[in-house]
Amino acid sequence: METIGAPGAGLAIALENLFPPLPSEVILPLAGFTASRGNFSLVEAIIWTTLGSVVGALALYAIGAWLGRDRMRRLVSKVPLVDLEDVDRVEAWFDRHGYRAVFFGRMLPIFRSLISIPAGIERMPVAKFLLLTTAGSLIWNSIFVLAGFYLGENWGVVEEYAGIFQWIVIIAVVLFLGYFVVSKIRAHRRKRAQ
């Protein structure tokens, strides 16, 4: 981080959006720690990493917009246990809650990057998408950069706590998917029995 500086931290965060194995929960506190050592300012760390978040999110938004609603529906129709009524429900939910989903989604592990794709598919107005993405990313990035800044040499502690939060999100997603699959299998069996 000392070598790549604040712009490099921003680039790493942009890449993290596209390649999730690069965890922001490591990059951001490391940027804060590096800022605490005087290599660049705290403000630079927050600005550059937030800019990186927005650039990465915008790339995924563009992929979603390119994919489009029709192409997405064709792809989803080939997924076992998922029917187009499920897609319709998700689209209706996104129509009602999309702005909140983008804002809060920027602060959830796993969803941070992925939320940009449905925003693009649904053609959320770009200005609103950028505003919500910037605001959500600014909050998330500031928390982690500040933690690294104030923890100094102990910045790695942040990764432990972030890891716990990430596991909670993963478990919730797995439970939801399990519920969804079981519900679909039961519905399919009931339909065949009639």
mmCIF file of C-alpha atoms in Angstrom:
data_model
loop_
_atom_site.group_PDB
_atom_site.id
_atom_site.type_symbol
_atom_site.label_atom_id
_atom_site.label_comp_id
_atom_site.label_asym_id
_atom_site.label_seq_id
_atom_site.Cartn_x
_atom_site.Cartn_y
_atom_site.Cartn_z
ATOM 1 C CA MET A 1 0.000 0.000 0.000
ATOM 2 C CA GLU A 2 2.934 2.305 0.655
ATOM 3 C CA THR A 3 4.088 1.741 -2.909
ATOM 4 C CA ILE A 4 0.759 2.096 -4.707
ATOM 5 C CA GLY A 5 -0.557 4.982 -2.578
ATOM 6 C CA ALA A 6 -4.128 6.201 -2.253
ATOM 7 C CA PRO A 7 -4.875 5.970 -6.027
ATOM 8 C CA GLY A 8 -3.645 2.368 -5.940
ATOM 9 C CA ALA A 9 -5.979 1.629 -3.026
ATOM 10 C CA GLY A 10 -8.810 3.060 -5.139
ATOM 11 C CA LEU A 11 -7.814 0.832 -8.053
ATOM 12 C CA ALA A 12 -7.697 -2.211 -5.743
ATOM 13 C CA ILE A 13 -11.224 -1.416 -4.517
ATOM 14 C CA ALA A 14 -12.463 -1.005 -8.106
ATOM 15 C CA LEU A 15 -11.008 -4.433 -8.913
ATOM 16 C CA GLU A 16 -12.565 -5.863 -5.729
ATOM 17 C CA ASN A 17 -15.977 -5.015 -7.191
ATOM 18 C CA LEU A 18 -15.195 -7.067 -10.276
ATOM 19 C CA PHE A 19 -13.189 -9.848 -8.602
ATOM 20 C CA PRO A 20 -14.683 -10.425 -5.127
ATOM 21 C CA PRO A 21 -11.800 -12.604 -3.872
ATOM 22 C CA LEU A 22 -9.999 -9.288 -3.308
ATOM 23 C CA PRO A 23 -11.757 -8.373 -0.030
ATOM 24 C CA SER A 24 -12.417 -4.720 0.718
ATOM 25 C CA GLU A 25 -12.359 -5.682 4.398
ATOM 26 C CA VAL A 26 -8.579 -6.088 4.035
ATOM 27 C CA ILE A 27 -7.801 -3.341 1.522
ATOM 28 C CA LEU A 28 -9.684 -0.550 3.319
ATOM 29 C CA PRO A 29 -8.180 -0.921 6.827
ATOM 30 C CA LEU A 30 -4.742 -1.368 5.255
ATOM 31 C CA ALA A 31 -5.285 1.929 3.412
ATOM 32 C CA GLY A 32 -6.250 3.518 6.745
ATOM 33 C CA PHE A 33 -3.169 2.103 8.451
ATOM 34 C CA THR A 34 -0.953 3.357 5.638
ATOM 35 C CA ALA A 35 -2.548 6.797 5.953
ATOM 36 C CA SER A 36 -1.826 6.750 9.702
ATOM 37 C CA ARG A 37 1.855 6.346 8.857
ATOM 38 C CA GLY A 38 1.768 9.522 6.778
ATOM 39 C CA ASN A 39 2.134 7.979 3.328
ATOM 40 C CA PHE A 40 -1.026 9.803 2.250
ATOM 41 C CA SER A 41 -3.809 11.587 4.103
ATOM 42 C CA LEU A 42 -6.881 10.003 5.660
ATOM 43 C CA VAL A 43 -9.072 12.103 3.369
ATOM 44 C CA GLU A 44 -7.165 10.874 0.301
ATOM 45 C CA ALA A 45 -7.647 7.264 1.419
ATOM 46 C CA ILE A 46 -11.395 7.728 1.803
ATOM 47 C CA ILE A 47 -11.835 9.697 -1.430
ATOM 48 C CA TRP A 48 -9.755 7.347 -3.590
ATOM 49 C CA THR A 49 -11.299 4.155 -2.200
ATOM 50 C CA THR A 50 -14.806 5.568 -2.596
ATOM 51 C CA LEU A 51 -14.002 6.598 -6.167
ATOM 52 C CA GLY A 52 -12.734 3.056 -6.769
ATOM 53 C CA SER A 53 -15.961 1.617 -5.351
ATOM 54 C CA VAL A 54 -18.057 3.798 -7.634
ATOM 55 C CA VAL A 55 -16.003 2.979 -10.742
ATOM 56 C CA GLY A 56 -16.218 -0.762 -10.044
ATOM 57 C CA ALA A 57 -19.951 -0.547 -9.338
ATOM 58 C CA LEU A 58 -20.503 1.439 -12.530
ATOM 59 C CA ALA A 59 -18.742 -1.287 -14.546
ATOM 60 C CA LEU A 60 -21.115 -3.896 -13.084
ATOM 61 C CA TYR A 61 -24.085 -1.600 -13.700
ATOM 62 C CA ALA A 62 -22.988 -1.408 -17.353
ATOM 63 C CA ILE A 63 -22.809 -5.219 -17.529
ATOM 64 C CA GLY A 64 -26.346 -5.398 -16.115
ATOM 65 C CA ALA A 65 -27.571 -2.794 -18.621
ATOM 66 C CA TRP A 66 -25.904 -4.689 -21.464
ATOM 67 C CA LEU A 67 -27.429 -7.950 -20.243
ATOM 68 C CA GLY A 68 -30.861 -6.330 -20.170
ATOM 69 C CA ARG A 69 -34.164 -7.594 -18.912
ATOM 70 C CA ASP A 70 -35.031 -9.866 -21.853
ATOM 71 C CA ARG A 71 -31.667 -11.615 -21.981
ATOM 72 C CA MET A 72 -31.715 -12.042 -18.189
ATOM 73 C CA ARG A 73 -35.197 -13.586 -18.335
ATOM 74 C CA ARG A 74 -34.060 -16.024 -21.036
ATOM 75 C CA LEU A 75 -31.058 -17.061 -18.930
ATOM 76 C CA VAL A 76 -33.076 -17.424 -15.730
ATOM 77 C CA SER A 77 -35.759 -19.477 -17.481
ATOM 78 C CA LYS A 78 -33.116 -22.201 -17.954
ATOM 79 C CA VAL A 79 -32.262 -22.374 -14.230
ATOM 80 C CA PRO A 80 -33.848 -25.370 -12.487
ATOM 81 C CA LEU A 81 -36.491 -24.570 -9.850
ATOM 82 C CA VAL A 82 -36.720 -20.906 -10.906
ATOM 83 C CA ASP A 83 -39.690 -19.802 -12.953
ATOM 84 C CA LEU A 84 -40.434 -16.467 -14.503
ATOM 85 C CA GLU A 85 -42.993 -15.707 -11.773
ATOM 86 C CA ASP A 86 -40.050 -15.670 -9.346
ATOM 87 C CA VAL A 87 -38.281 -13.207 -11.611
ATOM 88 C CA ASP A 88 -41.442 -11.081 -11.771
ATOM 89 C CA ARG A 89 -41.607 -10.992 -7.955
ATOM 90 C CA VAL A 90 -37.944 -9.995 -7.695
ATOM 91 C CA GLU A 91 -38.430 -7.284 -10.332
ATOM 92 C CA ALA A 92 -41.508 -5.961 -8.495
ATOM 93 C CA TRP A 93 -39.530 -5.945 -5.243
ATOM 94 C CA PHE A 94 -36.663 -4.105 -6.937
ATOM 95 C CA ASP A 95 -39.111 -1.563 -8.393
ATOM 96 C CA ARG A 96 -40.353 -0.829 -4.861
ATOM 97 C CA HIS A 97 -37.063 -1.087 -2.951
ATOM 98 C CA GLY A 98 -34.301 -0.685 -5.525
ATOM 99 C CA TYR A 99 -32.980 2.627 -4.243
ATOM 100 C CA ARG A 100 -32.702 1.326 -0.688
ATOM 101 C CA ALA A 101 -31.247 -1.950 -1.975
ATOM 102 C CA VAL A 102 -28.446 -0.121 -3.793
ATOM 103 C CA PHE A 103 -27.688 2.183 -0.848
ATOM 104 C CA PHE A 104 -27.702 -0.481 1.884
ATOM 105 C CA GLY A 105 -26.381 -3.173 -0.440
ATOM 106 C CA ARG A 106 -23.130 -1.207 -0.722
ATOM 107 C CA MET A 107 -22.618 -1.955 2.975
ATOM 108 C CA LEU A 108 -23.196 -5.722 2.861
ATOM 109 C CA PRO A 109 -20.495 -8.252 2.080
ATOM 110 C CA ILE A 110 -21.216 -10.278 -1.074
ATOM 111 C CA PHE A 111 -24.033 -7.922 -2.143
ATOM 112 C CA ARG A 112 -21.744 -4.872 -2.331
ATOM 113 C CA SER A 113 -20.775 -5.669 -5.881
ATOM 114 C CA LEU A 114 -23.705 -7.741 -7.037
ATOM 115 C CA ILE A 115 -26.398 -5.132 -6.333
ATOM 116 C CA SER A 116 -25.095 -3.066 -9.257
ATOM 117 C CA ILE A 117 -26.090 -5.729 -11.798
ATOM 118 C CA PRO A 118 -29.871 -5.700 -11.150
ATOM 119 C CA ALA A 119 -29.718 -1.912 -10.998
ATOM 120 C CA GLY A 120 -28.302 -1.991 -14.532
ATOM 121 C CA ILE A 121 -30.741 -4.645 -15.724
ATOM 122 C CA GLU A 122 -33.669 -2.596 -14.435
ATOM 123 C CA ARG A 123 -32.151 0.591 -15.907
ATOM 124 C CA MET A 124 -32.150 2.521 -12.640
ATOM 125 C CA PRO A 125 -31.431 6.152 -13.569
ATOM 126 C CA VAL A 126 -27.629 6.449 -13.648
ATOM 127 C CA ALA A 127 -27.550 9.686 -11.634
ATOM 128 C CA LYS A 128 -29.541 8.103 -8.789
ATOM 129 C CA PHE A 129 -27.462 4.931 -8.985
ATOM 130 C CA LEU A 130 -24.253 6.968 -8.719
ATOM 131 C CA LEU A 131 -25.586 9.037 -5.817
ATOM 132 C CA LEU A 132 -26.750 5.982 -3.831
ATOM 133 C CA THR A 133 -23.616 3.991 -4.643
ATOM 134 C CA THR A 134 -21.365 6.882 -3.663
ATOM 135 C CA ALA A 135 -23.230 7.472 -0.382
ATOM 136 C CA GLY A 136 -23.297 3.792 0.605
ATOM 137 C CA SER A 137 -19.686 3.255 -0.425
ATOM 138 C CA LEU A 138 -18.553 6.379 1.404
ATOM 139 C CA ILE A 139 -20.077 5.100 4.648
ATOM 140 C CA TRP A 140 -18.664 1.562 4.269
ATOM 141 C CA ASN A 141 -15.230 2.729 3.191
ATOM 142 C CA SER A 142 -15.017 5.400 5.884
ATOM 143 C CA ILE A 143 -15.764 2.888 8.645
ATOM 144 C CA PHE A 144 -13.040 0.515 7.501
ATOM 145 C CA VAL A 145 -10.460 3.150 6.588
ATOM 146 C CA LEU A 146 -10.992 4.919 9.917
ATOM 147 C CA ALA A 147 -10.715 1.620 11.780
ATOM 148 C CA GLY A 148 -7.380 0.907 10.109
ATOM 149 C CA PHE A 149 -6.231 4.468 10.746
ATOM 150 C CA TYR A 150 -7.002 4.392 14.471
ATOM 151 C CA LEU A 151 -5.988 0.778 15.095
ATOM 152 C CA GLY A 152 -2.593 1.390 13.497
ATOM 153 C CA GLU A 153 -0.409 -1.719 13.665
ATOM 154 C CA ASN A 154 -3.458 -3.705 14.827
ATOM 155 C CA TRP A 155 -5.433 -2.940 11.656
ATOM 156 C CA GLY A 156 -5.718 -6.695 10.950
ATOM 157 C CA VAL A 157 -8.220 -7.010 13.818
ATOM 158 C CA VAL A 158 -10.774 -5.412 11.506
ATOM 159 C CA GLU A 159 -10.562 -8.406 9.185
ATOM 160 C CA GLU A 160 -11.528 -10.762 12.037
ATOM 161 C CA TYR A 161 -14.697 -8.841 12.895
ATOM 162 C CA ALA A 162 -15.557 -8.256 9.251
ATOM 163 C CA GLY A 163 -15.119 -11.989 8.687
ATOM 164 C CA ILE A 164 -17.714 -12.726 11.370
ATOM 165 C CA PHE A 165 -20.145 -10.294 9.738
ATOM 166 C CA GLN A 166 -19.469 -11.848 6.344
ATOM 167 C CA TRP A 167 -20.204 -15.336 7.715
ATOM 168 C CA ILE A 168 -23.490 -14.101 9.164
ATOM 169 C CA VAL A 169 -24.454 -12.805 5.714
ATOM 170 C CA ILE A 170 -23.348 -16.061 4.036
ATOM 171 C CA ILE A 171 -25.352 -18.168 6.503
ATOM 172 C CA ALA A 172 -28.432 -15.992 5.973
ATOM 173 C CA VAL A 173 -28.093 -16.381 2.187
ATOM 174 C CA VAL A 174 -27.637 -20.162 2.452
ATOM 175 C CA LEU A 175 -30.689 -20.447 4.740
ATOM 176 C CA PHE A 176 -32.756 -18.364 2.336
ATOM 177 C CA LEU A 177 -31.630 -20.421 -0.660
ATOM 178 C CA GLY A 178 -32.345 -23.645 1.248
ATOM 179 C CA TYR A 179 -35.834 -22.392 2.072
ATOM 180 C CA PHE A 180 -36.370 -21.367 -1.556
ATOM 181 C CA VAL A 181 -35.250 -24.751 -2.939
ATOM 182 C CA VAL A 182 -37.312 -26.755 -0.434
ATOM 183 C CA SER A 183 -40.377 -24.592 -1.141
ATOM 184 C CA LYS A 184 -39.974 -25.072 -4.884
ATOM 185 C CA ILE A 185 -39.523 -28.840 -4.577
ATOM 186 C CA ARG A 186 -42.631 -29.114 -2.362
ATOM 187 C CA ALA A 187 -44.676 -26.976 -4.740
ATOM 188 C CA HIS A 188 -43.507 -29.081 -7.689
ATOM 189 C CA ARG A 189 -44.464 -32.312 -5.866
ATOM 190 C CA ARG A 190 -47.900 -30.920 -4.935
ATOM 191 C CA LYS A 191 -48.467 -29.899 -8.538
ATOM 192 C CA ARG A 192 -47.525 -33.403 -9.803
ATOM 193 C CA ALA A 193 -49.741 -35.083 -7.192
ATOM 194 C CA GLN A 194 -52.837 -33.233 -8.447
#
